[in-house]
Amino acid sequence: ICLGDSAKFSSNVTFPTSYVSWDFGDGSSDTSLTPSHLYAVAGTYQVTFIVWSDDSTCKDTLTQPVVVAPTLVADFLADTVCLSNPTTFTNTTSGLISSLSWDFGDGTGSTFIPDTSHVYPAPGNISVTLIVKSTSVCSDTLTKNIVVYDKPNTQFTIANQCQFVNASPLNSTTT
């Protein structure tokens, strides 16, 4: 389970019982057949389930580990660039990551690369999504908008090309 999620316990006890007890391994306990428990700290807890027979003469005990994975908080940094230059993405996610995927917002993506770069084919405001997972059940997703600026079209001409004559460039820059 993930930190912040309730652990739901159940048993398949089939004979009549007089008493059941759950020890959640963190100092908390419960006496219902199907309790829920919220762990305060990530870690591995030894959970013990004890069942007494209807006449309280026999008991059975089972202990199993429960792993509570740390919380993931997806985050990343991206630089603002001009068209044709690579945008660099830096993963700043907190928590243990076992897999991740990038959606660059232009129909392309990347997996398993924490820090990456991407060249966009067109300028604009683009929504980029990072999905991180720590286990098969713990994940977080973050979408941020980045900006890719259009590149100016810079040109110039020289009005007079004679050697040793003062030449002045003519600016015809467009954006």
CSV table of C-alpha atoms in Angstrom, one decimal:
chain,number,residue,atom,x,y,z
A,1,ILE,CA,0.0,0.0,0.0
A,2,CYS,CA,1.0,3.6,-0.3
A,3,LEU,CA,1.5,5.9,2.7
A,4,GLY,CA,-1.7,7.8,3.2
A,5,ASP,CA,-3.9,4.9,2.0
A,6,SER,CA,-5.8,2.7,4.4
A,7,ALA,CA,-4.7,-0.9,4.6
A,8,LYS,CA,-7.8,-3.1,4.5
A,9,PHE,CA,-7.4,-6.5,6.2
A,10,SER,CA,-9.7,-9.5,5.9
A,11,SER,CA,-9.6,-13.1,7.1
A,12,ASN,CA,-11.0,-16.3,5.8
A,13,VAL,CA,-11.8,-17.8,9.2
A,14,THR,CA,-14.5,-20.5,8.6
A,15,PHE,CA,-15.1,-22.0,12.1
A,16,PRO,CA,-17.0,-20.3,14.9
A,17,THR,CA,-14.7,-18.0,16.9
A,18,SER,CA,-14.9,-16.4,20.2
A,19,TYR,CA,-12.3,-13.7,19.6
A,20,VAL,CA,-10.1,-12.3,16.9
A,21,SER,CA,-7.2,-9.8,17.3
A,22,TRP,CA,-5.1,-7.9,14.9
A,23,ASP,CA,-1.8,-6.3,15.8
A,24,PHE,CA,-0.7,-3.9,13.1
A,25,GLY,CA,2.9,-3.8,14.0
A,26,ASP,CA,3.0,-0.1,14.9
A,27,GLY,CA,1.4,-0.3,18.4
A,28,SER,CA,-2.2,-0.3,17.1
A,29,SER,CA,-4.6,-3.2,17.2
A,30,ASP,CA,-8.2,-4.1,16.3
A,31,THR,CA,-10.7,-6.8,17.2
A,32,SER,CA,-13.0,-6.8,14.1
A,33,LEU,CA,-12.8,-9.5,11.3
A,34,THR,CA,-12.2,-6.9,8.5
A,35,PRO,CA,-10.4,-3.8,9.9
A,36,SER,CA,-8.8,-0.9,8.1
A,37,HIS,CA,-5.7,0.7,9.3
A,38,LEU,CA,-3.8,3.9,8.4
A,39,TYR,CA,-0.1,3.8,8.9
A,40,ALA,CA,1.6,7.1,9.9
A,41,VAL,CA,5.1,6.3,8.5
A,42,ALA,CA,6.4,4.3,5.5
A,43,GLY,CA,8.1,1.0,6.3
A,44,THR,CA,7.6,-2.7,6.7
A,45,TYR,CA,5.3,-3.8,9.5
A,46,GLN,CA,4.8,-7.3,10.9
A,47,VAL,CA,1.0,-7.7,11.2
A,48,THR,CA,-0.2,-10.5,13.5
A,49,PHE,CA,-3.7,-12.0,13.3
A,50,ILE,CA,-4.8,-14.2,16.3
A,51,VAL,CA,-8.0,-16.2,16.3
A,52,TRP,CA,-9.5,-18.1,19.3
A,53,SER,CA,-11.9,-21.0,18.9
A,54,ASP,CA,-15.5,-20.6,20.1
A,55,ASP,CA,-14.8,-22.2,23.4
A,56,SER,CA,-11.5,-20.3,23.8
A,57,THR,CA,-9.4,-23.5,24.2
A,58,CYS,CA,-7.5,-23.2,20.8
A,59,LYS,CA,-5.9,-20.4,19.0
A,60,ASP,CA,-4.1,-19.9,15.8
A,61,THR,CA,-1.6,-17.1,15.0
A,62,LEU,CA,-0.4,-15.8,11.6
A,63,THR,CA,2.2,-13.0,11.1
A,64,GLN,CA,2.8,-11.5,7.7
A,65,PRO,CA,4.7,-8.3,6.6
A,66,VAL,CA,2.9,-5.3,5.2
A,67,VAL,CA,4.9,-2.9,3.2
A,68,VAL,CA,3.9,0.7,3.3
A,69,ALA,CA,5.6,2.6,0.4
A,70,PRO,CA,6.6,6.2,0.8
A,71,THR,CA,4.5,8.9,-0.8
A,72,LEU,CA,5.5,10.0,-4.3
A,73,VAL,CA,5.2,13.7,-5.3
A,74,ALA,CA,5.9,14.1,-9.0
A,75,ASP,CA,7.7,17.3,-10.0
A,76,PHE,CA,10.0,18.5,-12.8
A,77,LEU,CA,11.8,21.6,-14.1
A,78,ALA,CA,11.9,22.6,-17.7
A,79,ASP,CA,13.7,25.4,-19.4
A,80,THR,CA,12.1,27.8,-21.8
A,81,VAL,CA,13.7,27.7,-25.2
A,82,CYS,CA,13.4,28.9,-28.8
A,83,LEU,CA,12.1,26.6,-31.6
A,84,SER,CA,14.7,24.1,-32.8
A,85,ASN,CA,16.6,24.1,-29.5
A,86,PRO,CA,16.2,21.2,-27.1
A,87,THR,CA,14.1,21.7,-24.0
A,88,THR,CA,15.8,20.1,-21.0
A,89,PHE,CA,13.5,18.3,-18.4
A,90,THR,CA,14.9,17.6,-14.9
A,91,ASN,CA,13.0,15.2,-12.8
A,92,THR,CA,12.7,16.6,-9.2
A,93,THR,CA,10.2,14.0,-7.9
A,94,SER,CA,10.4,13.2,-4.2
A,95,GLY,CA,10.1,9.5,-3.2
A,96,LEU,CA,11.5,6.2,-4.5
A,97,ILE,CA,10.7,5.8,-8.3
A,98,SER,CA,10.6,2.4,-9.9
A,99,SER,CA,9.3,3.7,-13.3
A,100,LEU,CA,8.4,6.9,-15.0
A,101,SER,CA,7.1,8.2,-18.3
A,102,TRP,CA,7.1,11.6,-20.0
A,103,ASP,CA,4.4,12.8,-22.3
A,104,PHE,CA,5.9,15.8,-24.1
A,105,GLY,CA,2.5,17.1,-25.3
A,106,ASP,CA,3.2,16.8,-29.0
A,107,GLY,CA,2.3,13.1,-29.5
A,108,THR,CA,5.8,11.9,-28.3
A,109,GLY,CA,7.1,10.7,-25.0
A,110,SER,CA,9.9,8.9,-23.2
A,111,THR,CA,10.1,6.1,-20.5
A,112,PHE,CA,12.6,5.2,-17.9
A,113,ILE,CA,14.7,8.4,-18.4
A,114,PRO,CA,14.6,10.6,-15.3
A,115,ASP,CA,16.2,13.6,-17.0
A,116,THR,CA,15.8,14.1,-20.7
A,117,SER,CA,15.5,16.7,-23.5
A,118,HIS,CA,13.1,17.1,-26.4
A,119,VAL,CA,13.1,19.3,-29.5
A,120,TYR,CA,9.6,20.6,-30.4
A,121,PRO,CA,8.5,20.9,-34.0
A,122,ALA,CA,6.4,24.0,-33.4
A,123,PRO,CA,6.3,27.0,-31.0
A,124,GLY,CA,3.6,27.5,-28.4
A,125,ASN,CA,2.4,26.7,-24.9
A,126,ILE,CA,2.7,23.0,-24.5
A,127,SER,CA,1.3,20.7,-21.7
A,128,VAL,CA,4.0,18.2,-20.5
A,129,THR,CA,3.0,15.3,-18.2
A,130,LEU,CA,5.3,13.3,-15.9
A,131,ILE,CA,3.9,10.0,-14.5
A,132,VAL,CA,6.0,8.4,-11.7
A,133,LYS,CA,5.4,5.0,-9.9
A,134,SER,CA,7.1,3.5,-6.9
A,135,THR,CA,5.3,0.2,-7.0
A,136,SER,CA,2.4,-1.3,-8.9
A,137,VAL,CA,-0.1,0.7,-6.8
A,138,CYS,CA,1.8,4.0,-5.8
A,139,SER,CA,1.9,6.7,-8.4
A,140,ASP,CA,1.6,10.4,-9.0
A,141,THR,CA,1.1,12.5,-12.1
A,142,LEU,CA,2.0,16.1,-12.8
A,143,THR,CA,1.2,18.3,-15.8
A,144,LYS,CA,2.9,21.6,-16.4
A,145,ASN,CA,2.8,24.1,-19.2
A,146,ILE,CA,6.1,25.0,-20.9
A,147,VAL,CA,6.8,27.7,-23.5
A,148,VAL,CA,8.6,27.2,-26.8
A,149,TYR,CA,9.2,30.5,-28.5
A,150,ASP,CA,9.3,31.0,-32.3
A,151,LYS,CA,12.8,31.8,-33.6
A,152,PRO,CA,13.2,35.1,-35.3
A,153,ASN,CA,14.0,35.1,-39.0
A,154,THR,CA,17.2,37.2,-39.2
A,155,GLN,CA,18.5,38.4,-42.5
A,156,PHE,CA,20.5,41.3,-43.8
A,157,THR,CA,21.9,42.6,-47.1
A,158,ILE,CA,24.7,44.9,-47.9
A,159,ALA,CA,23.7,47.8,-50.1
A,160,ASN,CA,27.2,48.5,-51.5
A,161,GLN,CA,29.7,45.6,-52.0
A,162,CYS,CA,32.6,47.5,-53.4
A,163,GLN,CA,35.9,47.0,-51.7
A,164,PHE,CA,37.2,49.9,-49.5
A,165,VAL,CA,33.8,51.7,-49.7
A,166,ASN,CA,31.8,52.2,-46.6
A,167,ALA,CA,29.1,49.6,-46.4
A,168,SER,CA,26.0,49.7,-44.3
A,169,PRO,CA,24.0,46.6,-43.6
A,170,LEU,CA,20.2,46.8,-44.2
A,171,ASN,CA,18.3,45.2,-41.3
A,172,SER,CA,15.3,43.1,-42.5
A,173,THR,CA,14.7,41.1,-39.3
A,174,THR,CA,11.2,39.7,-38.9
A,175,THR,CA,9.7,37.8,-36.0
